[in-house]
Amino acid sequence: MRWLALVWLAWALLCVGHNAWLWTRSGTLLDTDVLAMLPQDERDPLAASATRLMASAAERRVIVLVGGADWPAAQHAGDAFAASLADQTVATLRYRVDDQAQQTWLDFYAPHRAALLSAATREQLTRQTTPQLADQALAWLYQPVAGPRVGRWADDPLNLLGQWLAERSQLSRVRVLDGRLALQDGAQAYAILMLELQASAFDIAGPQALQPLLAQGRAAALQASPKVQVIQGGVPLFAAAAAAQAQHEVHTIGIGSLVGIVLLTLLVFRSLRPRLLVTLSMAVGLLTAITVSALVFQRLHLITLVFGASLLGVAENYGSNYFSARLGLAPEQRWQMLREQAPVMGLAMLTTVIGYALLALTPFPGLQQIAVFSAVGLLAAFVTVLLWFPLLDGGQMQPTRFAQWLGGWRASWPQWGQQPVTAIGVALALAVLAAGAWRFQANDDIRQLQNAPPQLVQDQRELGRLMDLPGVAQFFIVQGADEQQLLAREEALTTRLRALQASGQLRGWQAVSDWVPSAARQAQDLALLHQRFDGEAGLTALLAQRLEQPVDSPLLAQAPPALTLQAWLASPVSEPLRHQFLGQLGGGPACAVLLRGAESTDARTRLAALAAELPGVRWVDKVADVSSLLGRYRVRMSGVILLAYGLVWAALAWRFGRAAWRALLPTALASVLTVALLALAGQPLQLFHVLPLLILLGLGVDYGIFLLERPAPEATRPFLSVTLAAACTLLSFGLLALSGTPALRAFGLTLLIGVTLAWALTPVFLPRSPSSPN
């Protein structure tokens, strides 16, 4: 035994070294992409890449709106906010826009003005007569305030570039006012400050360092103009809020759980040695699980680590059973005790591993990874108990009064068919099941897992409304064989979107082709201008006649250079939309077309149908996709759990024969009653309610095995073992029901109810005496 313990020590040290090496490699082990958990045929690489690129563009950006009753008030407060951030190095600030930046825009587009026509201008050139066009050109000459103009009248009689830029300006509510970014909403004016973090939003140090700076800026703005409104939004703020909540929960739930478990251990064993050794077994299990999973899968998904680490709490049962059986025995008797308990603990471990092994048979890489992680971790924890506990546990362990009192509950526990209270319990359970079935509903909408602070969510929505920002949860991906086909397909899409906008089903969109027309569109527009300007009956001749002097416009003197996508991407003018060009995806260049006002289900249905009608266009609805994914996982996990029950029953029957149902039925009842109680509490069933039911199977069946091995009411140690294990599980994972994170709260609430019911129901179904196991 000792040499096996030394071999296991060598393995544990190897795992420690391997884990140290894994976690010191920056960003190479953990995978946070949810789509990586899907089978290859259920993933959409194009949509996944597009979503990742879109998210990376916004993950460092924070937008601050400083609003006042008029522009001077907003400007004064905005300047104060910006001045307070002058000396910081956490983020770069974009607030002022100098004349040179504005001139850069004009200089970039001016050479291409003959090939850039707004939709209204194109309609005008197509439908109006030449005299009407001449009247319009002369209006631009004699009434320069009629609209924005770039350059001399003779350079562009119809002000084509001015009209094109004016149409582009309608795509955004942001304006440049007094050299600052600004917007107007009714009578309220807002100064706009944009901050770009130096580090990723998910590098928690950056967002947390930004928080006091934003508070400092808010205070400076309010001091400058006490009545101004400050609105802040951006991914880094949500990341900082999530980190703050996680830290709060670690300090409250985590410390509370630790204190509760330590106190319980001291009350039962009057020693910390059992708790330290149980923690050691779980640590070895976790390290082994990480090592083996990393070797098998190369990368470890974050969901696997969180879910698998919580599953190792099942290992609590093995240690609790060991030390409960050890109470009152002389130190030299621990070896004999372990030989007697090893088959029971081995069966408990086997029945638990069976459930997780079934996950490895599914086509989901995520479930396969969780299966390997959990099964290996539980096996390692079990081996640690067998090989190390007898060697490290050599002291005296006398039963405490608390342990005797706790174990003595077993004698007064009601038994099936022996007391009237069991009939009352049956009636109550049936009533709960019926009421739960009546109110049962499933809801996999990912939005119900949102847990950001309400004020932050409200600010983000108000910021989106004021700036009329396009959504990033639903969008189109347009792809072409080359850049010209890409732009042409995007133009075909925006033409169809314009019809939806006219019917009120869409508020607008944001597309690269609005700023870089395809070569075909530029050629068509240039040809249209030649048709209307050239010749004796053209606009140039008519203008010369009316002005009684030659009109020598250089507009069409020579063909303008083609505006290309690559030139646009290389210029500063592309900065606001550059993230929508997705690069080479799936064999060709791709762009994302973002939408405004596509909130209704009917609008999204029409947009999805529109994508199906156009070549190279795909509709992406990440909310619907992820919600559908959660629903599929929930249904398939439910099937896996049912199959696990069948296999666990077979394993129990091998040892307990016809009495196997007594170990399994309490857990099954606890599971269905938990679902019913969740339904009665108004909790729609979702994946994070189903996943804990697999843990509950492993925990509850262990209780049944330990108690059924010695079912006599006077046998206090098995009941002490399962009571201690259940209490520690509730303190470890049940307290997650207090979490502010919806997924963890659902996970913890399910275990809180399920473990309590499994612990309470298991003694009820034990045989009346050892001689009547059936």
mmCIF file of C-alpha atoms in Angstrom, residues 408-679:
data_model
loop_
_atom_site.group_PDB
_atom_site.id
_atom_site.type_symbol
_atom_site.label_atom_id
_atom_site.label_comp_id
_atom_site.label_asym_id
_atom_site.label_seq_id
_atom_site.Cartn_x
_atom_site.Cartn_y
_atom_site.Cartn_z
ATOM 1 C CA GLY A 408 -28.939 9.545 16.128
ATOM 2 C CA TRP A 409 -31.504 11.259 13.902
ATOM 3 C CA ARG A 410 -31.603 8.065 11.872
ATOM 4 C CA ALA A 411 -33.476 6.176 14.606
ATOM 5 C CA SER A 412 -36.386 8.645 14.574
ATOM 6 C CA TRP A 413 -36.618 8.948 10.788
ATOM 7 C CA PRO A 414 -39.974 7.931 9.270
ATOM 8 C CA GLN A 415 -39.950 4.791 7.117
ATOM 9 C CA TRP A 416 -42.059 3.970 4.110
ATOM 10 C CA GLY A 417 -45.428 2.461 5.113
ATOM 11 C CA GLN A 418 -44.688 2.522 8.866
ATOM 12 C CA GLN A 419 -45.975 5.941 9.944
ATOM 13 C CA PRO A 420 -48.993 7.992 8.876
ATOM 14 C CA VAL A 421 -46.674 10.852 8.032
ATOM 15 C CA THR A 422 -45.429 8.921 4.983
ATOM 16 C CA ALA A 423 -48.964 8.854 3.545
ATOM 17 C CA ILE A 424 -49.212 12.593 4.111
ATOM 18 C CA GLY A 425 -45.861 12.960 2.407
ATOM 19 C CA VAL A 426 -47.082 10.976 -0.615
ATOM 20 C CA ALA A 427 -50.178 13.164 -0.930
ATOM 21 C CA LEU A 428 -48.077 16.320 -0.617
ATOM 22 C CA ALA A 429 -45.563 15.087 -3.207
ATOM 23 C CA LEU A 430 -48.366 14.229 -5.663
ATOM 24 C CA ALA A 431 -49.881 17.672 -5.160
ATOM 25 C CA VAL A 432 -46.509 19.351 -5.785
ATOM 26 C CA LEU A 433 -45.918 17.253 -8.915
ATOM 27 C CA ALA A 434 -49.382 18.021 -10.294
ATOM 28 C CA ALA A 435 -49.096 21.748 -9.591
ATOM 29 C CA GLY A 436 -45.556 21.818 -10.992
ATOM 30 C CA ALA A 437 -46.666 20.010 -14.166
ATOM 31 C CA TRP A 438 -49.472 22.556 -14.564
ATOM 32 C CA ARG A 439 -47.088 25.506 -14.318
ATOM 33 C CA PHE A 440 -44.117 23.892 -16.058
ATOM 34 C CA GLN A 441 -42.494 25.812 -18.879
ATOM 35 C CA ALA A 442 -39.064 25.903 -20.507
ATOM 36 C CA ASN A 443 -37.312 29.079 -21.592
ATOM 37 C CA ASP A 444 -33.847 29.009 -23.115
ATOM 38 C CA ASP A 445 -33.660 32.715 -23.983
ATOM 39 C CA ILE A 446 -30.085 33.778 -23.322
ATOM 40 C CA ARG A 447 -31.325 37.232 -22.274
ATOM 41 C CA GLN A 448 -32.720 35.821 -19.034
ATOM 42 C CA LEU A 449 -29.121 35.152 -17.979
ATOM 43 C CA GLN A 450 -28.290 38.877 -18.056
ATOM 44 C CA ASN A 451 -27.171 40.109 -14.677
ATOM 45 C CA ALA A 452 -25.695 43.560 -15.243
ATOM 46 C CA PRO A 453 -26.642 46.346 -12.814
ATOM 47 C CA PRO A 454 -29.977 47.922 -13.850
ATOM 48 C CA GLN A 455 -28.521 51.438 -13.981
ATOM 49 C CA LEU A 456 -25.756 50.292 -16.315
ATOM 50 C CA VAL A 457 -28.267 48.555 -18.592
ATOM 51 C CA GLN A 458 -30.494 51.632 -18.580
ATOM 52 C CA ASP A 459 -27.557 53.903 -19.452
ATOM 53 C CA GLN A 460 -26.502 51.604 -22.281
ATOM 54 C CA ARG A 461 -30.002 51.619 -23.753
ATOM 55 C CA GLU A 462 -30.306 55.395 -23.461
ATOM 56 C CA LEU A 463 -26.883 55.835 -25.065
ATOM 57 C CA GLY A 464 -27.906 53.548 -27.919
ATOM 58 C CA ARG A 465 -31.124 55.522 -28.407
ATOM 59 C CA LEU A 466 -29.440 58.919 -28.380
ATOM 60 C CA MET A 467 -26.655 57.921 -30.754
ATOM 61 C CA ASP A 468 -28.936 55.657 -32.795
ATOM 62 C CA LEU A 469 -26.305 52.931 -32.630
ATOM 63 C CA PRO A 470 -26.882 49.837 -34.765
ATOM 64 C CA GLY A 471 -27.341 46.528 -32.988
ATOM 65 C CA VAL A 472 -24.640 43.878 -32.988
ATOM 66 C CA ALA A 473 -26.776 40.901 -31.936
ATOM 67 C CA GLN A 474 -28.516 40.640 -35.316
ATOM 68 C CA PHE A 475 -26.767 41.518 -38.567
ATOM 69 C CA PHE A 476 -26.110 40.391 -42.134
ATOM 70 C CA ILE A 477 -22.881 38.860 -43.391
ATOM 71 C CA VAL A 478 -22.263 39.603 -47.052
ATOM 72 C CA GLN A 479 -19.586 37.631 -48.867
ATOM 73 C CA GLY A 480 -18.193 37.700 -52.387
ATOM 74 C CA ALA A 481 -15.589 35.989 -54.519
ATOM 75 C CA ASP A 482 -13.707 39.311 -54.617
ATOM 76 C CA GLU A 483 -14.119 42.806 -53.234
ATOM 77 C CA GLN A 484 -16.175 44.084 -56.169
ATOM 78 C CA GLN A 485 -18.658 41.251 -55.965
ATOM 79 C CA LEU A 486 -18.834 41.800 -52.224
ATOM 80 C CA LEU A 487 -19.723 45.489 -52.637
ATOM 81 C CA ALA A 488 -22.223 44.743 -55.408
ATOM 82 C CA ARG A 489 -24.003 42.148 -53.264
ATOM 83 C CA GLU A 490 -24.067 44.527 -50.335
ATOM 84 C CA GLU A 491 -25.642 47.207 -52.562
ATOM 85 C CA ALA A 492 -28.314 44.732 -53.636
ATOM 86 C CA LEU A 493 -29.028 44.078 -49.973
ATOM 87 C CA THR A 494 -29.223 47.754 -48.991
ATOM 88 C CA THR A 495 -31.591 48.395 -51.909
ATOM 89 C CA ARG A 496 -33.965 45.823 -50.417
ATOM 90 C CA LEU A 497 -33.433 47.262 -46.940
ATOM 91 C CA ARG A 498 -34.415 50.691 -48.248
ATOM 92 C CA ALA A 499 -37.832 49.279 -49.134
ATOM 93 C CA LEU A 500 -38.241 47.890 -45.602
ATOM 94 C CA GLN A 501 -37.220 51.253 -44.199
ATOM 95 C CA ALA A 502 -39.823 53.007 -46.332
ATOM 96 C CA SER A 503 -42.506 50.652 -44.963
ATOM 97 C CA GLY A 504 -41.479 51.434 -41.369
ATOM 98 C CA GLN A 505 -40.190 47.930 -40.550
ATOM 99 C CA LEU A 506 -36.582 49.098 -40.257
ATOM 100 C CA ARG A 507 -35.108 52.353 -39.016
ATOM 101 C CA GLY A 508 -31.833 52.128 -40.901
ATOM 102 C CA TRP A 509 -28.593 50.266 -41.450
ATOM 103 C CA GLN A 510 -24.843 50.761 -41.515
ATOM 104 C CA ALA A 511 -22.950 49.331 -44.499
ATOM 105 C CA VAL A 512 -19.475 49.722 -45.974
ATOM 106 C CA SER A 513 -20.886 50.066 -49.508
ATOM 107 C CA ASP A 514 -22.618 53.285 -48.458
ATOM 108 C CA TRP A 515 -19.128 54.787 -48.257
ATOM 109 C CA VAL A 516 -17.384 52.744 -50.956
ATOM 110 C CA PRO A 517 -19.687 52.041 -53.920
ATOM 111 C CA SER A 518 -18.808 49.106 -56.129
ATOM 112 C CA ALA A 519 -16.889 49.758 -59.341
ATOM 113 C CA ALA A 520 -20.025 48.873 -61.292
ATOM 114 C CA ARG A 521 -22.092 51.435 -59.342
ATOM 115 C CA GLN A 522 -19.410 54.097 -59.833
ATOM 116 C CA ALA A 523 -19.295 53.371 -63.575
ATOM 117 C CA GLN A 524 -23.091 53.553 -63.825
ATOM 118 C CA ASP A 525 -23.184 56.880 -61.982
ATOM 119 C CA LEU A 526 -20.389 58.290 -64.132
ATOM 120 C CA ALA A 527 -22.199 57.187 -67.298
ATOM 121 C CA LEU A 528 -25.394 58.824 -66.062
ATOM 122 C CA LEU A 529 -23.550 62.116 -65.517
ATOM 123 C CA HIS A 530 -22.056 61.995 -69.020
ATOM 124 C CA GLN A 531 -25.508 61.331 -70.411
ATOM 125 C CA ARG A 532 -27.007 64.383 -68.677
ATOM 126 C CA PHE A 533 -24.044 66.810 -69.004
ATOM 127 C CA ASP A 534 -22.548 66.121 -72.456
ATOM 128 C CA GLY A 535 -23.805 67.106 -75.901
ATOM 129 C CA GLU A 536 -25.628 70.078 -77.326
ATOM 130 C CA ALA A 537 -28.754 69.174 -75.338
ATOM 131 C CA GLY A 538 -26.800 68.471 -72.165
ATOM 132 C CA LEU A 539 -26.696 70.372 -68.926
ATOM 133 C CA THR A 540 -23.302 72.013 -69.614
ATOM 134 C CA ALA A 541 -24.522 73.583 -72.854
ATOM 135 C CA LEU A 542 -27.767 74.793 -71.264
ATOM 136 C CA LEU A 543 -25.928 76.353 -68.312
ATOM 137 C CA ALA A 544 -23.566 78.167 -70.704
ATOM 138 C CA GLN A 545 -26.562 79.460 -72.622
ATOM 139 C CA ARG A 546 -28.325 80.754 -69.525
ATOM 140 C CA LEU A 547 -25.197 82.303 -68.020
ATOM 141 C CA GLU A 548 -24.186 83.687 -71.459
ATOM 142 C CA GLN A 549 -20.654 82.513 -70.921
ATOM 143 C CA PRO A 550 -18.799 79.231 -71.275
ATOM 144 C CA VAL A 551 -19.124 76.784 -68.430
ATOM 145 C CA ASP A 552 -15.814 74.981 -68.236
ATOM 146 C CA SER A 553 -16.415 72.456 -65.477
ATOM 147 C CA PRO A 554 -13.571 69.984 -64.789
ATOM 148 C CA LEU A 555 -16.110 67.543 -63.320
ATOM 149 C CA LEU A 556 -16.171 65.321 -66.410
ATOM 150 C CA ALA A 557 -13.055 66.586 -68.157
ATOM 151 C CA GLN A 558 -11.331 63.332 -67.329
ATOM 152 C CA ALA A 559 -12.447 60.066 -65.828
ATOM 153 C CA PRO A 560 -12.131 60.206 -62.033
ATOM 154 C CA PRO A 561 -9.982 57.555 -60.332
ATOM 155 C CA ALA A 562 -11.997 54.611 -59.022
ATOM 156 C CA LEU A 563 -12.611 54.614 -55.289
ATOM 157 C CA THR A 564 -11.401 51.242 -53.993
ATOM 158 C CA LEU A 565 -12.112 49.361 -50.818
ATOM 159 C CA GLN A 566 -8.427 48.986 -50.006
ATOM 160 C CA ALA A 567 -7.778 52.720 -50.357
ATOM 161 C CA TRP A 568 -10.740 53.425 -48.080
ATOM 162 C CA LEU A 569 -9.526 50.925 -45.469
ATOM 163 C CA ALA A 570 -6.078 52.497 -45.473
ATOM 164 C CA SER A 571 -7.492 55.995 -44.914
ATOM 165 C CA PRO A 572 -8.504 57.497 -41.544
ATOM 166 C CA VAL A 573 -11.981 58.110 -42.981
ATOM 167 C CA SER A 574 -12.798 54.403 -42.621
ATOM 168 C CA GLU A 575 -12.239 54.341 -38.844
ATOM 169 C CA PRO A 576 -15.944 54.420 -37.805
ATOM 170 C CA LEU A 577 -16.894 51.462 -40.038
ATOM 171 C CA ARG A 578 -13.581 49.674 -40.507
ATOM 172 C CA HIS A 579 -14.575 46.905 -38.095
ATOM 173 C CA GLN A 580 -17.438 45.925 -40.414
ATOM 174 C CA PHE A 581 -14.991 44.735 -43.040
ATOM 175 C CA LEU A 582 -14.333 41.207 -41.825
ATOM 176 C CA GLY A 583 -11.452 40.345 -44.151
ATOM 177 C CA GLN A 584 -11.113 36.989 -45.837
ATOM 178 C CA LEU A 585 -13.690 34.581 -44.436
ATOM 179 C CA GLY A 586 -14.604 31.248 -45.951
ATOM 180 C CA GLY A 587 -12.743 31.753 -49.218
ATOM 181 C CA GLY A 588 -13.644 35.361 -49.937
ATOM 182 C CA PRO A 589 -13.865 38.863 -48.461
ATOM 183 C CA ALA A 590 -16.848 39.571 -46.218
ATOM 184 C CA CYS A 591 -18.570 42.531 -44.606
ATOM 185 C CA ALA A 592 -21.133 42.897 -41.853
ATOM 186 C CA VAL A 593 -24.211 45.045 -42.415
ATOM 187 C CA LEU A 594 -25.545 46.343 -39.104
ATOM 188 C CA LEU A 595 -29.167 47.305 -38.541
ATOM 189 C CA ARG A 596 -31.152 49.896 -36.626
ATOM 190 C CA GLY A 597 -34.658 49.245 -35.385
ATOM 191 C CA ALA A 598 -34.873 45.472 -35.984
ATOM 192 C CA GLU A 599 -36.269 44.744 -32.532
ATOM 193 C CA SER A 600 -39.589 43.108 -33.425
ATOM 194 C CA THR A 601 -39.937 39.406 -34.128
ATOM 195 C CA ASP A 602 -41.770 40.161 -37.382
ATOM 196 C CA ALA A 603 -38.947 42.395 -38.599
ATOM 197 C CA ARG A 604 -36.327 39.750 -37.827
ATOM 198 C CA THR A 605 -38.397 37.128 -39.629
ATOM 199 C CA ARG A 606 -38.576 39.310 -42.743
ATOM 200 C CA LEU A 607 -34.858 40.047 -42.585
ATOM 201 C CA ALA A 608 -34.019 36.350 -42.310
ATOM 202 C CA ALA A 609 -36.243 35.639 -45.326
ATOM 203 C CA LEU A 610 -34.527 38.455 -47.230
ATOM 204 C CA ALA A 611 -31.115 36.855 -46.698
ATOM 205 C CA ALA A 612 -32.376 33.593 -48.168
ATOM 206 C CA GLU A 613 -33.356 35.411 -51.374
ATOM 207 C CA LEU A 614 -29.988 37.069 -52.060
ATOM 208 C CA PRO A 615 -26.766 35.273 -53.054
ATOM 209 C CA GLY A 616 -23.840 35.643 -50.699
ATOM 210 C CA VAL A 617 -25.989 37.090 -47.884
ATOM 211 C CA ARG A 618 -26.424 35.394 -44.512
ATOM 212 C CA TRP A 619 -28.564 36.433 -41.570
ATOM 213 C CA VAL A 620 -27.014 36.163 -38.114
ATOM 214 C CA ASP A 621 -29.170 36.350 -34.994
ATOM 215 C CA LYS A 622 -26.835 35.595 -32.097
ATOM 216 C CA VAL A 623 -29.551 35.820 -29.456
ATOM 217 C CA ALA A 624 -31.683 33.252 -31.272
ATOM 218 C CA ASP A 625 -28.675 31.079 -32.118
ATOM 219 C CA VAL A 626 -27.333 30.906 -28.569
ATOM 220 C CA SER A 627 -30.832 30.434 -27.137
ATOM 221 C CA SER A 628 -31.413 27.574 -29.563
ATOM 222 C CA LEU A 629 -28.069 26.093 -28.563
ATOM 223 C CA LEU A 630 -29.017 26.193 -24.882
ATOM 224 C CA GLY A 631 -32.326 24.539 -25.717
ATOM 225 C CA ARG A 632 -30.665 21.703 -27.620
ATOM 226 C CA TYR A 633 -28.220 21.129 -24.789
ATOM 227 C CA ARG A 634 -31.075 21.098 -22.279
ATOM 228 C CA VAL A 635 -33.047 18.469 -24.194
ATOM 229 C CA ARG A 636 -30.055 16.264 -24.919
ATOM 230 C CA MET A 637 -28.766 16.517 -21.369
ATOM 231 C CA SER A 638 -32.192 15.426 -20.136
ATOM 232 C CA GLY A 639 -31.883 12.337 -22.322
ATOM 233 C CA VAL A 640 -28.385 11.652 -21.026
ATOM 234 C CA ILE A 641 -29.645 11.864 -17.439
ATOM 235 C CA LEU A 642 -32.424 9.353 -18.137
ATOM 236 C CA LEU A 643 -29.935 6.940 -19.697
ATOM 237 C CA ALA A 644 -27.602 7.460 -16.729
ATOM 238 C CA TYR A 645 -30.393 6.418 -14.366
ATOM 239 C CA GLY A 646 -30.781 3.154 -16.273
ATOM 240 C CA LEU A 647 -27.092 2.303 -16.125
ATOM 241 C CA VAL A 648 -26.769 3.309 -12.482
ATOM 242 C CA TRP A 649 -29.699 1.044 -11.615
ATOM 243 C CA ALA A 650 -27.895 -1.849 -13.346
ATOM 244 C CA ALA A 651 -24.753 -1.201 -11.287
ATOM 245 C CA LEU A 652 -26.787 -1.025 -8.076
ATOM 246 C CA ALA A 653 -28.641 -4.230 -8.918
ATOM 247 C CA TRP A 654 -25.298 -6.038 -9.271
ATOM 248 C CA ARG A 655 -24.610 -5.411 -5.561
ATOM 249 C CA PHE A 656 -28.023 -4.954 -3.931
ATOM 250 C CA GLY A 657 -30.210 -7.131 -6.141
ATOM 251 C CA ARG A 658 -33.913 -6.406 -5.883
ATOM 252 C CA ALA A 659 -33.251 -3.750 -3.226
ATOM 253 C CA ALA A 660 -31.432 -1.531 -5.729
ATOM 254 C CA TRP A 661 -34.532 0.633 -6.161
ATOM 255 C CA ARG A 662 -34.195 1.775 -2.557
ATOM 256 C CA ALA A 663 -30.917 3.524 -3.375
ATOM 257 C CA LEU A 664 -32.107 5.044 -6.660
ATOM 258 C CA LEU A 665 -35.765 5.971 -6.139
ATOM 259 C CA PRO A 666 -35.137 8.748 -3.552
ATOM 260 C CA THR A 667 -32.827 10.575 -5.943
ATOM 261 C CA ALA A 668 -35.256 10.184 -8.829
ATOM 262 C CA LEU A 669 -38.076 11.571 -6.674
ATOM 263 C CA ALA A 670 -35.840 14.393 -5.489
ATOM 264 C CA SER A 671 -35.068 15.299 -9.120
ATOM 265 C CA VAL A 672 -38.682 15.457 -10.324
ATOM 266 C CA LEU A 673 -39.806 17.248 -7.154
ATOM 267 C CA THR A 674 -37.014 19.786 -7.640
ATOM 268 C CA VAL A 675 -38.195 20.513 -11.176
ATOM 269 C CA ALA A 676 -41.786 20.801 -9.921
ATOM 270 C CA LEU A 677 -40.814 23.178 -7.108
ATOM 271 C CA LEU A 678 -38.826 25.325 -9.534
ATOM 272 C CA ALA A 679 -41.897 25.516 -11.762
#
